[in-house]
Tab-separated table of C-alpha atoms in Angstrom:
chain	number	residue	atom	x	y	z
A	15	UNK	CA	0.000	0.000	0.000
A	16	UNK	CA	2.506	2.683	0.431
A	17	UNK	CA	4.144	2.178	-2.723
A	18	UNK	CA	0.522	2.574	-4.421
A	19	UNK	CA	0.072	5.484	-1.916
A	20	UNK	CA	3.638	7.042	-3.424
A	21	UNK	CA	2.957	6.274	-7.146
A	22	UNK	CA	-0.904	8.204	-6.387
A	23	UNK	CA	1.308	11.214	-4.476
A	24	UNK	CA	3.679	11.665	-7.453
A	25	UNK	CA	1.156	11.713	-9.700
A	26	UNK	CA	-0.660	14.939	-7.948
A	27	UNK	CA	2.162	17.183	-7.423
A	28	UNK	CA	0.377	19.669	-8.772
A	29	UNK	CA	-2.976	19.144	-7.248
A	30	UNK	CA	-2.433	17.319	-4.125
A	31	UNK	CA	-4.750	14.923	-2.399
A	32	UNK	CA	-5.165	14.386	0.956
A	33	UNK	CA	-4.448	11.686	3.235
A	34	UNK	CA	-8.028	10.624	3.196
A	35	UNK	CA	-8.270	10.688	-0.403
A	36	UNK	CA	-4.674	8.519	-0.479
A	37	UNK	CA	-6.347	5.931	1.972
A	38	UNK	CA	-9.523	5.726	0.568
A	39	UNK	CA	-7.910	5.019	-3.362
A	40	UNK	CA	-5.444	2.229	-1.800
A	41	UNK	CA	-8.105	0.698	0.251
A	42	UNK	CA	-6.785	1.750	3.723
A	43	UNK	CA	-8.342	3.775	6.636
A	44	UNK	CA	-6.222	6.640	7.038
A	45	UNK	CA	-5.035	5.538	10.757
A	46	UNK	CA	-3.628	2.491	8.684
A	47	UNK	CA	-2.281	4.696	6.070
A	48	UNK	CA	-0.233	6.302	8.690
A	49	UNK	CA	0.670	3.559	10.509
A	50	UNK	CA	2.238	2.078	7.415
A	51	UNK	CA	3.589	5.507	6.499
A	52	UNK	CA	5.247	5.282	9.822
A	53	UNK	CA	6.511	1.571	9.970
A	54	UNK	CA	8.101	1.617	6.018
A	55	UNK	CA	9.053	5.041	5.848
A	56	UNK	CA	9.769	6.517	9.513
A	57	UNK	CA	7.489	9.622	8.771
A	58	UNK	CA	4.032	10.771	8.033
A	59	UNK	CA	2.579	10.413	5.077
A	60	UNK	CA	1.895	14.482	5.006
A	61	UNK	CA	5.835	14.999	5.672
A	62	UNK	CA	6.643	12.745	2.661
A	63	UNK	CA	4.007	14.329	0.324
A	64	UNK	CA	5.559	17.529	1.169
A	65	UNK	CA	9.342	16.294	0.536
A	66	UNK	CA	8.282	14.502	-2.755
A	67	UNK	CA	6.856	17.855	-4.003
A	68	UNK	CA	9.661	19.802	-2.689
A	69	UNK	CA	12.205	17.735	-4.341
A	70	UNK	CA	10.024	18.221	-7.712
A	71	UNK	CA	10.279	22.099	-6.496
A	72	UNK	CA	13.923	22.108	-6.376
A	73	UNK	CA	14.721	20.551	-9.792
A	74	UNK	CA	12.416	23.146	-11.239
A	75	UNK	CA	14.469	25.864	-9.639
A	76	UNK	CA	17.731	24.297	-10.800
A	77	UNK	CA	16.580	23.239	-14.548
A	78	UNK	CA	14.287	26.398	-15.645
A	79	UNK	CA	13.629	29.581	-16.002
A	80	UNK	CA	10.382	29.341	-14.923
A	81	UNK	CA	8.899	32.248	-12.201
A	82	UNK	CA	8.423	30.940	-8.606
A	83	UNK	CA	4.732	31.595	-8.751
A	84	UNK	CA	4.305	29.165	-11.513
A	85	UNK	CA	6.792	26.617	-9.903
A	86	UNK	CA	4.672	26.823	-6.777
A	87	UNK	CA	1.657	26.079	-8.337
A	88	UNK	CA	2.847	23.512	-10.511
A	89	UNK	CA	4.256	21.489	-7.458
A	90	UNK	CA	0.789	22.024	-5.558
A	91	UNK	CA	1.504	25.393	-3.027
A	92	UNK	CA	-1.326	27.832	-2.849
A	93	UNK	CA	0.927	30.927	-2.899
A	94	UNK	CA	4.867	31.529	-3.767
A	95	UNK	CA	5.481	32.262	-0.608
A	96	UNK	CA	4.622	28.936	1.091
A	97	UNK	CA	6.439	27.511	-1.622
A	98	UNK	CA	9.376	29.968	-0.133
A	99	UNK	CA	8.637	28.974	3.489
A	100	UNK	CA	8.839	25.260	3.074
A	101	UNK	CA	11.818	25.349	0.652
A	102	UNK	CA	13.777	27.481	2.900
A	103	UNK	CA	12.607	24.592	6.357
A	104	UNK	CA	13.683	21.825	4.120
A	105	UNK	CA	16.932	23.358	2.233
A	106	UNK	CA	18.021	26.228	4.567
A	107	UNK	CA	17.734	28.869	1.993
A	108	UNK	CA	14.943	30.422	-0.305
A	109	UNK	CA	14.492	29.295	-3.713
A	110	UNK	CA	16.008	32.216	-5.526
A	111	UNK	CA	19.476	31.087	-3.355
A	112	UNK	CA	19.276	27.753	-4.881
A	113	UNK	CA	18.622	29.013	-8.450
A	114	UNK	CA	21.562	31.683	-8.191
A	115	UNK	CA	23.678	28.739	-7.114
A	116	UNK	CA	22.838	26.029	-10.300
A	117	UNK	CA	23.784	28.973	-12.092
């Protein structure tokens, strides 16, 4: 189940779903989503949705020349600037450091 749950995640990046959505299309209450979140992975399913879309975040910033906004949205953040705030918890800097830097 959490490899279906991870192949349904990466293919909503851009309009993600939520936990009880995830559970519900792998035939799991979402306690037992978690749980198995928790035993294969050693984190919530929310924290590795967020990570997988960051990640997808990050190559955008490094490979194009697209404008935050439109990176944010594509990877599923309401606003550029929670794209901003969660890059810069995960990475340690904003996104505009990390595009200066592949430069």
């Amino acid at each position: 189940p959490v490899r279906q749950a991870l192949d349904l995640m990466e293919t909503h990046l851009a309009d993600p779903l939520s936990v009880d959505q995830i559970a519900a299309l792998v035939d799991l209450s979402p306690r037992q989503l978690q749980r198995a979140f928790r035993a294969g992975l050693d984190a919530p399913v929310a924290e590795v949705y967020r990570n997988l879309r960051l990640d997808l975040a990050r190559d955008l910033v490094r490979r194009s020349r697209l404008p935050m906004g439109e990176i944010a949205q594509l990877t599923g953040f309401s606003a550029q600037s929670h794209l901003s705030d969660a890059f810069r918890a995960r990475f340690g800097h904003p996104p505009r450091a990390e595009r200066a830097a592949a430069r």
